[in-house]
Amino acid sequence: MIKENLEQIRATIPSGVTLVAVSKTKPVSDLQEAYDAGQRIFGENHALEMRDKHEVLPRDIQWHFIGHLQTNKIKYIIPFVTLIHSIDTANLLEAVNKEAKKHDRVVDCLLQFHIAQEETKFGLTLDEARQLLESDIFKQMHNIRICGVMGMATFTDDEAEVRKEFKNLKTVFDTLKKEYFADLPQFKEVSMGMSEDYPIAIEEGATLVRIGSKIFGARNYNV
Ligand SMILES: *Cc1c(COP(=O)(O)O)cnc(C)c1O
């Protein structure tokens, strides 16, 4: 099933868009199945769960952290994480930088923006991001690299609303690119789109889509 799901999804994703297989809550055997079907990029949203899976699965997997990251959990993922999608405060970025320095790494990060109508979703505003990027503290951070932006749309059937939110995120990306990263080719990622809305996200300029349930089936949080 996982293999077939992956094949179906891949057929709908243009080249230039990267699929992150969101495997949170799923057993290692499911990830192995996706791996055997050629998937190499996995997304997780709990630090310890990601570390535990990393320890037992093949070394060439690229691990993307996509959830809310608590400062005291950073240390579990910094030795191996490929991309952190969810930087939502200056303090978190500073803490990631500090831990990355201990490991002599430069860790790639995305800035997460609040684009949804729901109050609960995490993320920066454009002004907060500007403040961060202009701060002296940021200029001293040599162990992180900002590679783009991430956002989550409102959970709704209203396609026009979702599209509007993705357009907003793309505009945020274009604005930051122009103001701060014009000469930095690494600033190129727009992480948006999940199982139910990724086709719209791709139309609106996503470079990374984060798809879970369409690959692995519905999640059961009660187990
Ligand atoms: C769970 C999750 C996804 C994947 O959601 P699906 O609807 O299962 O595709 C994508 N992004 C984030 C941040 C998530 O937490």
Coordinates of C-alpha atoms and ligand atoms in Angstrom, one line a residue:
M1 CA 0.0 0.0 0.0
I2 CA 2.7 2.5 1.0
K3 CA 4.6 1.8 -2.2
E4 CA 1.5 2.3 -4.3
N5 CA 0.6 5.5 -2.5
L6 CA 4.1 6.9 -3.0
E7 CA 4.0 6.1 -6.7
Q8 CA 0.6 7.8 -7.1
I9 CA 1.8 10.9 -5.3
R10 CA 5.1 11.1 -7.1
A11 CA 3.2 11.0 -10.4
T12 CA 1.4 14.2 -9.4
I13 CA 4.5 16.1 -8.2
P14 CA 6.5 18.0 -10.8
S15 CA 10.3 17.9 -10.8
G16 CA 11.6 20.8 -8.7
V17 CA 9.2 19.9 -5.9
T18 CA 10.5 17.7 -3.2
L19 CA 8.4 15.2 -1.3
V20 CA 8.8 15.0 2.5
A21 CA 7.1 11.8 3.7
V22 CA 5.6 12.7 7.1
S23 CA 6.0 9.5 9.2
K24 CA 5.1 10.8 12.6
T25 CA 3.4 8.2 14.9
K26 CA 4.1 5.5 12.3
P27 CA 6.2 2.4 13.1
V28 CA 9.7 1.9 11.8
S29 CA 8.4 -0.9 9.6
D30 CA 6.3 1.6 7.6
L31 CA 9.3 3.9 7.1
Q32 CA 11.3 1.0 6.0
E33 CA 8.6 0.1 3.4
A34 CA 8.7 3.7 2.1
Y35 CA 12.5 3.6 2.1
D36 CA 12.4 0.3 0.1
A37 CA 10.2 2.2 -2.4
G38 CA 12.9 4.8 -2.8
Q39 CA 11.8 7.4 -0.3
R40 CA 14.8 9.1 1.4
I41 CA 13.3 12.2 3.0
F42 CA 11.2 11.8 6.1
G43 CA 9.4 14.3 8.3
E44 CA 8.8 14.0 12.0
N45 CA 7.4 16.3 14.7
H46 CA 8.7 14.9 17.9
A47 CA 12.4 15.1 18.7
L48 CA 12.8 11.8 20.6
E49 CA 10.7 9.9 18.2
M50 CA 12.8 11.1 15.3
R51 CA 16.0 10.3 17.2
D52 CA 14.9 6.8 17.9
K53 CA 13.9 6.1 14.3
H54 CA 17.1 7.6 13.0
E55 CA 19.1 5.2 15.2
V56 CA 17.5 2.1 13.6
L57 CA 16.9 3.1 10.0
P58 CA 19.4 3.4 7.1
R59 CA 22.0 6.1 7.3
D60 CA 21.2 7.8 4.0
I61 CA 17.8 9.0 5.1
Q62 CA 17.4 12.8 5.4
W63 CA 15.5 13.7 8.5
H64 CA 13.3 16.9 8.4
F65 CA 11.9 18.2 11.6
I66 CA 8.5 19.7 11.0
G67 CA 6.9 20.2 14.4
H68 CA 7.0 22.7 17.2
L69 CA 10.5 22.3 18.6
Q70 CA 11.1 22.8 22.4
T71 CA 14.5 24.2 23.3
N72 CA 15.3 21.4 25.7
K73 CA 14.8 18.8 22.9
I74 CA 17.1 20.4 20.3
K75 CA 20.0 18.4 21.5
Y76 CA 18.4 15.1 20.4
I77 CA 18.2 16.0 16.8
I78 CA 21.1 18.4 16.0
P79 CA 23.7 15.7 15.4
F80 CA 21.8 14.4 12.3
V81 CA 18.9 16.6 11.3
T82 CA 19.0 17.7 7.6
L83 CA 16.4 20.6 7.8
I84 CA 14.4 22.2 10.6
H85 CA 11.2 23.5 9.0
S86 CA 9.7 25.1 12.1
I87 CA 11.8 28.0 13.4
D88 CA 9.2 30.3 15.0
T89 CA 11.1 32.5 17.4
A90 CA 14.5 34.2 17.5
N91 CA 15.2 32.4 20.8
L92 CA 14.7 29.0 19.2
L93 CA 17.0 29.9 16.3
E94 CA 19.6 31.1 18.8
A95 CA 19.4 27.8 20.7
V96 CA 19.7 25.7 17.5
N97 CA 22.7 27.7 16.6
K98 CA 24.3 27.2 19.9
E99 CA 23.8 23.4 19.8
A100 CA 24.9 23.2 16.2
K101 CA 28.1 24.9 17.2
K102 CA 28.8 22.2 19.8
H103 CA 28.6 19.7 17.0
D104 CA 30.6 21.8 14.6
R105 CA 27.7 21.8 12.1
V106 CA 25.8 24.3 10.1
V107 CA 22.1 23.3 10.3
D108 CA 19.7 24.3 7.6
C109 CA 16.5 26.0 8.9
L110 CA 13.2 27.4 7.5
L111 CA 11.3 30.3 9.1
Q112 CA 7.8 29.2 10.0
F113 CA 5.1 31.8 9.3
H114 CA 1.6 32.1 10.7
I115 CA -0.6 32.1 7.6
A116 CA -3.7 30.3 8.9
Q117 CA -6.8 31.9 10.4
E118 CA -6.6 29.5 13.4
E119 CA -5.0 31.1 16.5
T120 CA -3.3 27.9 17.5
K121 CA -0.8 27.5 14.7
F122 CA 2.7 28.6 15.4
G123 CA 4.7 31.0 13.3
L124 CA 6.2 34.4 12.8
T125 CA 4.8 37.5 11.1
L126 CA 6.7 39.2 8.4
D127 CA 7.7 42.0 10.8
E128 CA 9.0 39.6 13.4
A129 CA 11.1 37.9 10.7
R130 CA 12.5 41.2 9.6
Q131 CA 13.4 42.1 13.2
L132 CA 15.1 38.7 13.6
L133 CA 17.1 39.0 10.4
E134 CA 18.2 42.5 11.2
S135 CA 19.2 41.8 14.8
D136 CA 22.8 41.8 15.9
I137 CA 22.3 38.4 17.5
F138 CA 21.3 36.9 14.1
K139 CA 24.4 38.3 12.5
Q140 CA 26.5 36.3 15.1
M141 CA 24.8 33.0 14.3
H142 CA 27.3 31.1 12.1
N143 CA 26.0 27.6 12.7
I144 CA 22.6 28.0 11.1
R145 CA 21.6 28.7 7.5
I146 CA 18.2 30.1 6.6
C147 CA 17.0 28.3 3.5
G148 CA 13.4 29.5 3.1
V149 CA 10.0 29.6 4.7
M150 CA 7.3 27.2 5.9
G151 CA 3.6 27.5 6.7
M152 CA 0.4 25.6 7.4
A153 CA -2.9 26.6 5.9
T154 CA -6.2 26.7 7.7
F155 CA -7.8 23.2 8.0
T156 CA -10.8 23.9 5.8
D157 CA -12.7 22.8 2.7
D158 CA -12.6 26.4 1.5
E159 CA -10.1 26.1 -1.4
A160 CA -10.1 29.8 -2.0
E161 CA -9.0 30.5 1.5
V162 CA -6.3 27.9 1.4
R163 CA -5.0 29.2 -1.9
K164 CA -5.0 32.8 -0.5
E165 CA -2.9 31.6 2.5
F166 CA -0.4 29.8 0.3
K167 CA -0.1 32.9 -1.9
N168 CA 0.6 34.9 1.2
L169 CA 3.4 32.6 2.2
K170 CA 4.9 32.8 -1.3
T171 CA 4.8 36.6 -1.1
V172 CA 6.6 36.5 2.2
F173 CA 9.2 34.3 0.6
D174 CA 9.6 36.7 -2.3
T175 CA 9.8 39.7 0.0
L176 CA 12.5 38.2 2.2
K177 CA 14.4 36.9 -0.8
K178 CA 14.6 40.4 -2.2
E179 CA 15.3 42.2 1.1
Y180 CA 17.8 39.8 2.7
F181 CA 18.8 36.9 0.6
A182 CA 19.0 38.1 -3.0
D183 CA 22.6 36.9 -3.3
L184 CA 22.2 33.7 -1.3
P185 CA 21.1 30.8 -3.5
Q186 CA 20.4 28.6 -0.5
F187 CA 17.3 30.7 0.3
K188 CA 15.1 28.8 -2.1
E189 CA 12.6 26.7 -0.2
V190 CA 8.8 27.2 0.2
S191 CA 7.5 24.4 2.4
M192 CA 3.8 24.2 2.1
G193 CA 1.1 21.7 1.4
M194 CA -0.1 18.5 3.1
S195 CA -2.2 15.5 2.1
E196 CA -5.4 17.5 1.5
D197 CA -4.0 20.6 0.0
Y198 CA -0.6 19.9 -1.6
P199 CA -1.9 20.3 -5.2
I200 CA -2.9 23.9 -4.5
A201 CA 0.4 24.5 -2.7
I202 CA 2.3 23.3 -5.8
E203 CA 0.3 25.6 -8.0
E204 CA 1.2 28.5 -5.7
G205 CA 4.9 27.8 -5.7
A206 CA 5.8 25.1 -3.1
T207 CA 9.2 23.6 -3.4
L208 CA 8.7 21.1 -0.5
V209 CA 5.4 19.3 0.2
R210 CA 4.9 17.5 3.5
I211 CA 2.6 14.5 3.0
G212 CA 1.7 12.0 5.7
S213 CA -1.7 10.3 5.7
K214 CA -1.9 10.0 1.9
I215 CA 1.2 7.9 2.1
F216 CA 1.0 6.0 5.4
G217 CA -2.8 6.1 6.1
A218 CA -4.7 7.9 8.8
R219 CA -2.8 8.4 12.1
N220 CA -4.1 6.9 15.3
Y221 CA -3.0 9.2 18.2
N222 CA -4.5 6.9 20.8
V223 CA -2.1 4.0 20.6
Ligands
LIG1 C1 1.4 16.0 10.3 C2 1.9 17.1 9.5 C3 1.9 17.1 8.1 C4 1.3 16.0 7.3 O1 -0.1 16.0 7.4 P1 -1.0 15.0 6.5 O2 -2.3 15.7 6.5 O3 -1.0 13.7 7.2 O4 -0.4 14.9 5.2 C5 2.5 18.1 7.4 N1 3.1 19.2 8.0 C6 3.1 19.2 9.4 C7 3.8 20.4 10.0 C8 2.5 18.2 10.1 O5 2.6 18.3 11.5

